[in-house]
């Protein structure tokens, strides 16, 4: 199953799921893989026609693409050393689906704050450019954990343990 929605692992008979963020399912077993890192980025075409972004305050002069589930109030949290800014952003598009925001950013619609694993190929290919590299910017006050979750009865499964171990070694 591939879904942005929370899957009920037990009811839907799913062996293993990936969860990002808080894990309220206390009856499930969890293993943290990594912390999610977000990247502030925009396309070269968008940046060519806009003022330079040197500081989070500059985002007030830009079209920001907001993830409505992760930043429903439009606040992006920005840190650099001991400096912290809670920046209210807005723009032409808000969506609860990351792929829509990535597509809009690549097409030059504005600045997006997206999970690194979602945009790495676009950054490597030059379709997107990272912004404010000396700042950690997130839609949450703390980076979200990326974790595997599974039903307790699968804890002894060699396949589950091996799969989780492989991913923790590769990404953790």
Short mmCIF file of N, CA, C and O in Angstrom, two decimals, residues 33-156:
data_model
loop_
_atom_site.label_atom_id
_atom_site.label_comp_id
_atom_site.label_asym_id
_atom_site.label_seq_id
_atom_site.Cartn_x
_atom_site.Cartn_y
_atom_site.Cartn_z
N UNK A 33 14.27 5.02 12.09
CA UNK A 33 15.24 4.88 11.00
C UNK A 33 16.14 6.11 10.96
O UNK A 33 17.35 6.01 10.89
N UNK A 34 15.52 7.28 11.00
CA UNK A 34 16.27 8.53 10.87
C UNK A 34 15.38 9.70 11.25
O UNK A 34 14.19 9.53 11.48
N UNK A 35 15.96 10.89 11.28
CA UNK A 35 15.21 12.12 11.43
C UNK A 35 14.90 12.65 10.04
O UNK A 35 15.74 12.59 9.14
N UNK A 36 13.70 13.18 9.87
CA UNK A 36 13.37 13.78 8.58
C UNK A 36 14.00 15.16 8.48
O UNK A 36 13.93 15.94 9.41
N UNK A 37 14.62 15.43 7.35
CA UNK A 37 15.23 16.73 7.11
C UNK A 37 14.47 17.38 5.96
O UNK A 37 14.17 16.75 4.97
N UNK A 38 14.17 18.65 6.12
CA UNK A 38 13.46 19.40 5.08
C UNK A 38 14.43 20.35 4.39
O UNK A 38 15.39 20.82 4.98
N UNK A 39 14.13 20.62 3.13
CA UNK A 39 14.96 21.50 2.33
C UNK A 39 14.08 22.64 1.81
O UNK A 39 13.02 22.40 1.23
N UNK A 40 14.54 23.87 2.01
CA UNK A 40 13.88 25.02 1.42
C UNK A 40 14.46 25.17 0.03
O UNK A 40 15.68 25.22 -0.15
N UNK A 41 13.60 25.21 -0.99
CA UNK A 41 14.12 25.22 -2.36
C UNK A 41 13.16 25.91 -3.31
O UNK A 41 11.98 26.13 -3.01
N UNK A 42 13.70 26.25 -4.47
CA UNK A 42 12.93 26.86 -5.56
C UNK A 42 13.63 26.55 -6.86
O UNK A 42 14.80 26.16 -6.88
N UNK A 43 12.93 26.74 -7.96
CA UNK A 43 13.54 26.49 -9.27
C UNK A 43 14.41 27.67 -9.68
O UNK A 43 14.17 28.81 -9.27
N UNK A 44 15.43 27.41 -10.50
CA UNK A 44 16.24 28.51 -11.03
C UNK A 44 15.39 29.54 -11.78
O UNK A 44 15.65 30.75 -11.69
N UNK A 45 14.35 29.10 -12.49
CA UNK A 45 13.49 30.03 -13.24
C UNK A 45 12.76 30.97 -12.28
O UNK A 45 12.66 32.17 -12.55
N UNK A 46 12.25 30.45 -11.19
CA UNK A 46 11.58 31.31 -10.20
C UNK A 46 12.57 32.31 -9.63
O UNK A 46 12.29 33.50 -9.54
N UNK A 47 13.74 31.83 -9.23
CA UNK A 47 14.74 32.69 -8.59
C UNK A 47 15.27 33.77 -9.52
O UNK A 47 15.65 34.86 -9.08
N UNK A 48 15.30 33.50 -10.82
CA UNK A 48 15.82 34.47 -11.79
C UNK A 48 14.98 35.74 -11.85
O UNK A 48 15.50 36.81 -12.18
N UNK A 49 13.72 35.64 -11.49
CA UNK A 49 12.81 36.79 -11.58
C UNK A 49 12.42 37.37 -10.23
O UNK A 49 11.48 38.15 -10.15
N UNK A 50 13.13 36.97 -9.17
CA UNK A 50 12.75 37.39 -7.83
C UNK A 50 13.94 38.00 -7.09
O UNK A 50 15.10 37.81 -7.48
N UNK A 51 13.64 38.69 -5.99
CA UNK A 51 14.71 39.20 -5.14
C UNK A 51 15.40 38.04 -4.43
O UNK A 51 14.80 36.99 -4.21
N UNK A 52 16.65 38.23 -4.09
CA UNK A 52 17.46 37.18 -3.47
C UNK A 52 16.93 36.85 -2.07
O UNK A 52 16.45 37.73 -1.35
N UNK A 53 17.04 35.60 -1.70
CA UNK A 53 16.63 35.15 -0.37
C UNK A 53 17.91 34.94 0.45
O UNK A 53 18.62 33.95 0.25
N UNK A 54 18.20 35.88 1.34
CA UNK A 54 19.40 35.80 2.18
C UNK A 54 19.08 35.49 3.63
O UNK A 54 19.96 35.15 4.40
N UNK A 55 17.81 35.66 4.01
CA UNK A 55 17.38 35.54 5.40
C UNK A 55 15.92 35.09 5.40
O UNK A 55 15.17 35.42 4.47
N UNK A 56 15.48 34.35 6.42
CA UNK A 56 14.07 33.93 6.45
C UNK A 56 13.07 35.08 6.32
O UNK A 56 11.99 34.91 5.75
N UNK A 57 13.41 36.26 6.80
CA UNK A 57 12.50 37.40 6.67
C UNK A 57 12.23 37.75 5.21
O UNK A 57 11.19 38.30 4.88
N UNK A 58 13.18 37.42 4.32
CA UNK A 58 13.01 37.70 2.90
C UNK A 58 11.86 36.89 2.29
O UNK A 58 11.35 37.23 1.21
N UNK A 59 11.43 35.83 2.97
CA UNK A 59 10.34 35.00 2.45
C UNK A 59 9.03 35.79 2.36
O UNK A 59 8.13 35.41 1.60
N UNK A 60 8.93 36.90 3.09
CA UNK A 60 7.73 37.75 3.01
C UNK A 60 7.53 38.30 1.61
O UNK A 60 6.40 38.61 1.21
N UNK A 61 8.62 38.41 0.85
CA UNK A 61 8.56 38.96 -0.50
C UNK A 61 8.47 37.88 -1.58
O UNK A 61 8.69 38.17 -2.75
N UNK A 62 8.17 36.65 -1.16
CA UNK A 62 8.17 35.53 -2.10
C UNK A 62 6.88 34.73 -2.02
O UNK A 62 6.19 34.72 -1.00
N UNK A 63 6.60 34.04 -3.13
CA UNK A 63 5.47 33.13 -3.20
C UNK A 63 5.89 31.80 -2.57
O UNK A 63 6.79 31.14 -3.09
N UNK A 64 5.29 31.45 -1.45
CA UNK A 64 5.65 30.20 -0.76
C UNK A 64 4.57 29.16 -0.99
O UNK A 64 3.38 29.47 -1.03
N UNK A 65 5.01 27.94 -1.17
CA UNK A 65 4.12 26.80 -1.42
C UNK A 65 4.01 26.03 -0.10
O UNK A 65 4.99 25.48 0.37
N UNK A 66 2.83 26.01 0.48
CA UNK A 66 2.65 25.55 1.85
C UNK A 66 1.98 24.18 1.91
O UNK A 66 0.96 23.95 1.26
N UNK A 67 2.56 23.30 2.71
CA UNK A 67 1.99 21.97 2.96
C UNK A 67 0.96 22.13 4.07
O UNK A 67 1.31 22.40 5.21
N UNK A 68 -0.32 21.96 3.74
CA UNK A 68 -1.38 22.26 4.69
C UNK A 68 -1.49 21.28 5.85
O UNK A 68 -1.99 21.63 6.91
N UNK A 69 -1.03 20.06 5.66
CA UNK A 69 -1.08 19.10 6.77
C UNK A 69 0.10 19.29 7.72
O UNK A 69 -0.03 19.12 8.92
N UNK A 70 1.26 19.67 7.18
CA UNK A 70 2.45 19.82 8.02
C UNK A 70 2.59 21.22 8.60
O UNK A 70 3.18 21.40 9.66
N UNK A 71 2.10 22.21 7.90
CA UNK A 71 2.17 23.60 8.38
C UNK A 71 0.81 24.25 8.17
O UNK A 71 0.68 25.19 7.39
N UNK A 72 -0.23 23.77 8.86
CA UNK A 72 -1.59 24.28 8.61
C UNK A 72 -1.75 25.77 8.89
O UNK A 72 -2.62 26.42 8.32
N UNK A 73 -0.91 26.33 9.75
CA UNK A 73 -0.99 27.77 10.05
C UNK A 73 -0.06 28.59 9.16
O UNK A 73 -0.02 29.81 9.26
N UNK A 74 0.70 27.91 8.28
CA UNK A 74 1.62 28.62 7.40
C UNK A 74 2.86 29.14 8.12
O UNK A 74 3.51 30.06 7.64
N UNK A 75 3.21 28.53 9.24
CA UNK A 75 4.41 28.94 9.99
C UNK A 75 5.55 27.98 9.66
O UNK A 75 5.41 26.77 9.77
N UNK A 76 6.68 28.56 9.24
CA UNK A 76 7.91 27.79 9.06
C UNK A 76 8.86 28.23 10.17
O UNK A 76 9.06 29.42 10.41
N UNK A 77 9.43 27.25 10.87
CA UNK A 77 10.34 27.50 11.99
C UNK A 77 11.77 27.50 11.45
O UNK A 77 12.18 26.55 10.78
N UNK A 78 12.52 28.55 11.78
CA UNK A 78 13.86 28.75 11.21
C UNK A 78 14.88 28.94 12.32
O UNK A 78 14.70 29.77 13.21
N UNK A 79 15.98 28.16 12.26
CA UNK A 79 17.05 28.25 13.24
C UNK A 79 18.39 28.43 12.55
O UNK A 79 18.66 27.78 11.55
N UNK A 80 19.21 29.27 13.12
CA UNK A 80 20.61 29.40 12.72
C UNK A 80 21.38 29.72 13.99
O UNK A 80 21.26 30.82 14.53
N UNK A 81 22.13 28.74 14.48
CA UNK A 81 22.80 28.92 15.76
C UNK A 81 21.75 29.14 16.83
O UNK A 81 20.83 28.35 16.99
N UNK A 82 21.87 30.24 17.57
CA UNK A 82 20.90 30.55 18.63
C UNK A 82 19.75 31.42 18.13
O UNK A 82 18.85 31.77 18.89
N UNK A 83 19.78 31.79 16.86
CA UNK A 83 18.71 32.61 16.29
C UNK A 83 17.53 31.73 15.91
O UNK A 83 17.69 30.69 15.27
N UNK A 84 16.34 32.18 16.28
CA UNK A 84 15.12 31.47 15.93
C UNK A 84 14.09 32.48 15.41
O UNK A 84 13.92 33.56 15.98
N UNK A 85 13.43 32.10 14.33
CA UNK A 85 12.37 32.92 13.75
C UNK A 85 11.21 31.99 13.40
O UNK A 85 11.41 30.96 12.76
N UNK A 86 10.02 32.36 13.82
CA UNK A 86 8.81 31.69 13.37
C UNK A 86 8.25 32.55 12.24
O UNK A 86 7.75 33.65 12.49
N UNK A 87 8.37 32.08 11.02
CA UNK A 87 8.03 32.90 9.85
C UNK A 87 6.70 32.46 9.26
O UNK A 87 6.53 31.32 8.83
N UNK A 88 5.75 33.38 9.22
CA UNK A 88 4.46 33.13 8.56
C UNK A 88 4.65 33.31 7.06
O UNK A 88 5.19 34.32 6.62
N UNK A 89 4.27 32.31 6.30
CA UNK A 89 4.44 32.35 4.85
C UNK A 89 3.10 32.08 4.16
O UNK A 89 2.19 31.50 4.75
N UNK A 90 3.02 32.51 2.92
CA UNK A 90 1.82 32.24 2.12
C UNK A 90 2.20 32.33 0.65
O UNK A 90 3.30 32.77 0.31
N UNK A 91 1.29 31.92 -0.18
CA UNK A 91 1.57 31.95 -1.61
C UNK A 91 0.41 31.47 -2.44
O UNK A 91 -0.71 31.33 -1.95
N UNK A 92 0.68 31.16 -3.70
CA UNK A 92 -0.38 30.84 -4.65
C UNK A 92 -0.95 29.42 -4.52
O UNK A 92 -1.98 29.12 -5.11
N UNK A 93 -0.26 28.56 -3.75
CA UNK A 93 -0.70 27.18 -3.70
C UNK A 93 -0.47 26.61 -2.30
O UNK A 93 0.61 26.77 -1.73
N UNK A 94 -1.48 25.93 -1.78
CA UNK A 94 -1.37 25.17 -0.55
C UNK A 94 -1.94 23.80 -0.84
O UNK A 94 -2.97 23.67 -1.51
N UNK A 95 -1.26 22.77 -0.37
CA UNK A 95 -1.70 21.40 -0.65
C UNK A 95 -1.30 20.50 0.50
O UNK A 95 -0.33 20.77 1.22
N UNK A 96 -2.02 19.40 0.67
CA UNK A 96 -1.64 18.41 1.67
C UNK A 96 -0.87 17.25 1.04
O UNK A 96 -0.64 16.24 1.67
N UNK A 97 -0.45 17.43 -0.20
CA UNK A 97 0.24 16.37 -0.94
C UNK A 97 1.59 16.91 -1.42
O UNK A 97 1.65 17.82 -2.25
N UNK A 98 2.66 16.34 -0.92
CA UNK A 98 4.01 16.83 -1.20
C UNK A 98 4.34 16.84 -2.68
O UNK A 98 4.99 17.77 -3.17
N UNK A 99 3.92 15.82 -3.42
CA UNK A 99 4.26 15.75 -4.85
C UNK A 99 3.70 16.94 -5.63
O UNK A 99 4.31 17.41 -6.58
N UNK A 100 2.53 17.44 -5.23
CA UNK A 100 1.94 18.61 -5.88
C UNK A 100 2.83 19.83 -5.63
O UNK A 100 3.09 20.62 -6.54
N UNK A 101 3.32 19.97 -4.41
CA UNK A 101 4.18 21.10 -4.07
C UNK A 101 5.53 21.02 -4.79
O UNK A 101 6.05 22.03 -5.26
N UNK A 102 6.08 19.82 -4.88
CA UNK A 102 7.35 19.64 -5.61
C UNK A 102 7.16 20.01 -7.08
O UNK A 102 7.96 20.75 -7.65
N UNK A 103 6.09 19.51 -7.68
CA UNK A 103 5.81 19.82 -9.09
C UNK A 103 5.66 21.33 -9.29
O UNK A 103 6.20 21.89 -10.24
N UNK A 104 4.96 21.98 -8.38
CA UNK A 104 4.76 23.43 -8.49
C UNK A 104 6.09 24.17 -8.34
O UNK A 104 6.36 25.13 -9.07
N UNK A 105 6.93 23.72 -7.43
CA UNK A 105 8.25 24.36 -7.26
C UNK A 105 9.10 24.18 -8.51
O UNK A 105 9.73 25.13 -8.99
N UNK A 106 9.13 22.99 -9.06
CA UNK A 106 9.90 22.72 -10.28
C UNK A 106 9.39 23.59 -11.43
O UNK A 106 10.17 24.07 -12.25
N UNK A 107 8.09 23.84 -11.48
CA UNK A 107 7.49 24.65 -12.55
C UNK A 107 7.64 26.16 -12.32
O UNK A 107 7.13 26.95 -13.11
N UNK A 108 8.31 26.53 -11.21
CA UNK A 108 8.59 27.94 -10.97
C UNK A 108 7.50 28.73 -10.27
O UNK A 108 7.48 29.95 -10.35
N UNK A 109 6.62 28.04 -9.56
CA UNK A 109 5.52 28.74 -8.89
C UNK A 109 5.90 29.37 -7.56
O UNK A 109 5.16 30.19 -7.04
N UNK A 110 7.04 28.96 -6.98
CA UNK A 110 7.42 29.56 -5.70
C UNK A 110 8.44 28.76 -4.94
O UNK A 110 9.09 27.86 -5.47
N UNK A 111 8.55 29.10 -3.66
CA UNK A 111 9.51 28.50 -2.73
C UNK A 111 8.79 27.42 -1.94
O UNK A 111 7.69 27.65 -1.42
N UNK A 112 9.41 26.25 -1.83
CA UNK A 112 8.79 25.13 -1.11
C UNK A 112 9.70 24.63 0.00
O UNK A 112 10.93 24.70 -0.11
N UNK A 113 9.09 24.13 1.04
CA UNK A 113 9.79 23.47 2.15
C UNK A 113 9.37 22.01 2.11
O UNK A 113 8.24 21.66 2.45
N UNK A 114 10.28 21.15 1.65
CA UNK A 114 9.93 19.77 1.32
C UNK A 114 10.95 18.81 1.95
O UNK A 114 12.13 19.13 2.08
N UNK A 115 10.49 17.61 2.29
CA UNK A 115 11.38 16.58 2.82
C UNK A 115 12.50 16.31 1.83
O UNK A 115 12.26 16.20 0.62
N UNK A 116 13.71 16.20 2.34
CA UNK A 116 14.88 16.04 1.48
C UNK A 116 14.76 14.82 0.56
O UNK A 116 15.12 14.89 -0.61
N UNK A 117 14.24 13.72 1.08
CA UNK A 117 14.16 12.51 0.26
C UNK A 117 13.18 12.68 -0.90
O UNK A 117 13.23 11.95 -1.87
N UNK A 118 12.28 13.66 -0.82
CA UNK A 118 11.33 13.91 -1.89
C UNK A 118 11.94 14.73 -3.02
O UNK A 118 11.54 14.60 -4.17
N UNK A 119 12.90 15.61 -2.68
CA UNK A 119 13.45 16.53 -3.69
C UNK A 119 14.90 16.27 -4.07
O UNK A 119 15.43 16.97 -4.94
N UNK A 120 15.56 15.29 -3.47
CA UNK A 120 16.99 15.07 -3.76
C UNK A 120 17.29 14.93 -5.25
O UNK A 120 18.26 15.50 -5.74
N UNK A 121 16.47 14.20 -5.98
CA UNK A 121 16.74 14.02 -7.42
C UNK A 121 16.59 15.33 -8.18
O UNK A 121 17.32 15.59 -9.14
N UNK A 122 15.67 16.20 -7.76
CA UNK A 122 15.48 17.49 -8.42
C UNK A 122 16.62 18.46 -8.07
O UNK A 122 17.01 19.28 -8.90
N UNK A 123 17.14 18.35 -6.87
CA UNK A 123 18.30 19.16 -6.48
C UNK A 123 19.53 18.70 -7.27
O UNK A 123 20.27 19.52 -7.81
N UNK A 124 19.73 17.39 -7.35
CA UNK A 124 20.89 16.84 -8.07
C UNK A 124 20.81 17.17 -9.56
O UNK A 124 21.84 17.43 -10.20
N UNK A 125 19.60 17.21 -10.12
CA UNK A 125 19.42 17.49 -11.53
C UNK A 125 19.36 18.97 -11.87
O UNK A 125 19.27 19.35 -13.03
N UNK A 126 19.41 19.83 -10.85
CA UNK A 126 19.40 21.27 -11.09
C UNK A 126 18.03 21.88 -11.32
O UNK A 126 17.92 23.07 -11.54
N UNK A 127 16.97 21.07 -11.24
CA UNK A 127 15.62 21.63 -11.41
C UNK A 127 15.20 22.46 -10.19
O UNK A 127 14.35 23.33 -10.30
N UNK A 128 15.79 22.15 -9.04
CA UNK A 128 15.55 22.92 -7.81
C UNK A 128 16.89 23.31 -7.21
O UNK A 128 17.88 22.61 -7.37
N UNK A 129 16.89 24.43 -6.50
CA UNK A 129 18.10 24.97 -5.86
C UNK A 129 17.82 25.09 -4.37
O UNK A 129 16.78 25.65 -3.98
N UNK A 130 18.72 24.58 -3.52
CA UNK A 130 18.50 24.75 -2.07
C UNK A 130 18.72 26.21 -1.67
O UNK A 130 19.58 26.90 -2.22
N UNK A 131 17.92 26.67 -0.71
CA UNK A 131 18.00 28.05 -0.23
C UNK A 131 18.33 28.08 1.26
O UNK A 131 18.00 27.14 1.99
N UNK A 132 18.96 29.15 1.69
CA UNK A 132 19.31 29.36 3.10
C UNK A 132 19.99 28.14 3.73
O UNK A 132 19.53 27.61 4.74
N UNK A 133 21.11 27.68 3.16
CA UNK A 133 21.76 26.46 3.65
C UNK A 133 22.29 26.57 5.08
O UNK A 133 22.51 25.54 5.73
N UNK A 134 22.48 27.77 5.59
CA UNK A 134 22.97 27.94 6.96
C UNK A 134 21.84 28.00 7.98
O UNK A 134 22.09 28.25 9.16
N UNK A 135 20.64 27.78 7.52
CA UNK A 135 19.48 27.75 8.40
C UNK A 135 18.85 26.37 8.37
O UNK A 135 18.80 25.73 7.33
N UNK A 136 18.37 25.91 9.52
CA UNK A 136 17.53 24.70 9.57
C UNK A 136 16.10 25.20 9.58
O UNK A 136 15.71 25.97 10.46
N UNK A 137 15.33 24.80 8.60
CA UNK A 137 13.95 25.27 8.47
C UNK A 137 13.03 24.06 8.45
O UNK A 137 13.30 23.07 7.76
N UNK A 138 11.98 24.13 9.25
CA UNK A 138 11.07 23.00 9.36
C UNK A 138 9.66 23.52 9.61
O UNK A 138 9.48 24.64 10.06
N UNK A 139 8.68 22.68 9.35
CA UNK A 139 7.31 23.03 9.66
C UNK A 139 6.97 22.65 11.11
O UNK A 139 5.92 23.00 11.61
N UNK A 140 7.88 21.94 11.77
CA UNK A 140 7.72 21.54 13.16
C UNK A 140 8.83 22.16 14.00
O UNK A 140 9.91 22.47 13.50
N UNK A 141 8.57 22.25 15.29
CA UNK A 141 9.61 22.76 16.19
C UNK A 141 10.77 21.78 16.33
O UNK A 141 11.90 22.18 16.52
N UNK A 142 10.48 20.51 16.23
CA UNK A 142 11.52 19.46 16.27
C UNK A 142 11.41 18.61 15.01
O UNK A 142 10.30 18.36 14.54
N UNK A 143 12.55 18.16 14.47
CA UNK A 143 12.48 17.28 13.29
C UNK A 143 11.69 16.01 13.62
O UNK A 143 11.77 15.49 14.73
N UNK A 144 10.93 15.56 12.67
CA UNK A 144 10.12 14.35 12.86
C UNK A 144 10.97 13.11 12.67
O UNK A 144 11.84 13.07 11.81
N UNK A 145 10.66 12.09 13.47
CA UNK A 145 11.29 10.79 13.28
C UNK A 145 10.66 10.07 12.10
O UNK A 145 9.46 10.19 11.86
N UNK A 146 11.47 9.32 11.38
CA UNK A 146 10.98 8.39 10.38
C UNK A 146 11.16 7.01 10.99
O UNK A 146 12.28 6.64 11.37
N UNK A 147 10.07 6.27 11.14
CA UNK A 147 10.11 4.99 11.85
C UNK A 147 9.36 3.91 11.08
O UNK A 147 8.41 4.19 10.36
N UNK A 148 9.81 2.67 11.28
CA UNK A 148 9.03 1.52 10.87
C UNK A 148 8.13 1.15 12.03
O UNK A 148 8.54 1.25 13.19
N UNK A 149 6.91 0.72 11.75
CA UNK A 149 6.01 0.19 12.78
C UNK A 149 5.45 -1.14 12.29
O UNK A 149 5.27 -1.34 11.09
N UNK A 150 5.18 -2.02 13.26
CA UNK A 150 4.60 -3.32 12.93
C UNK A 150 3.88 -3.87 14.14
O UNK A 150 4.08 -3.40 15.27
N UNK A 151 3.03 -4.85 13.88
CA UNK A 151 2.26 -5.49 14.95
C UNK A 151 3.20 -6.32 15.82
O UNK A 151 4.15 -6.93 15.31
N UNK A 152 2.95 -6.36 17.14
CA UNK A 152 3.84 -7.09 18.05
C UNK A 152 4.05 -8.56 17.68
O UNK A 152 5.15 -9.08 17.86
N UNK A 153 3.05 -9.21 17.11
CA UNK A 153 3.19 -10.63 16.77
C UNK A 153 4.22 -10.86 15.67
O UNK A 153 4.68 -11.98 15.47
N UNK A 154 4.64 -9.81 14.96
CA UNK A 154 5.66 -9.96 13.91
C UNK A 154 7.07 -9.65 14.42
O UNK A 154 8.02 -9.71 13.66
N UNK A 155 7.21 -9.35 15.71
CA UNK A 155 8.52 -8.99 16.26
C UNK A 155 9.54 -10.11 16.13
O UNK A 155 10.74 -9.85 16.06
N UNK A 156 9.08 -11.34 16.12
CA UNK A 156 10.01 -12.47 16.01
C UNK A 156 10.28 -12.87 14.55
O UNK A 156 11.08 -13.77 14.30
#
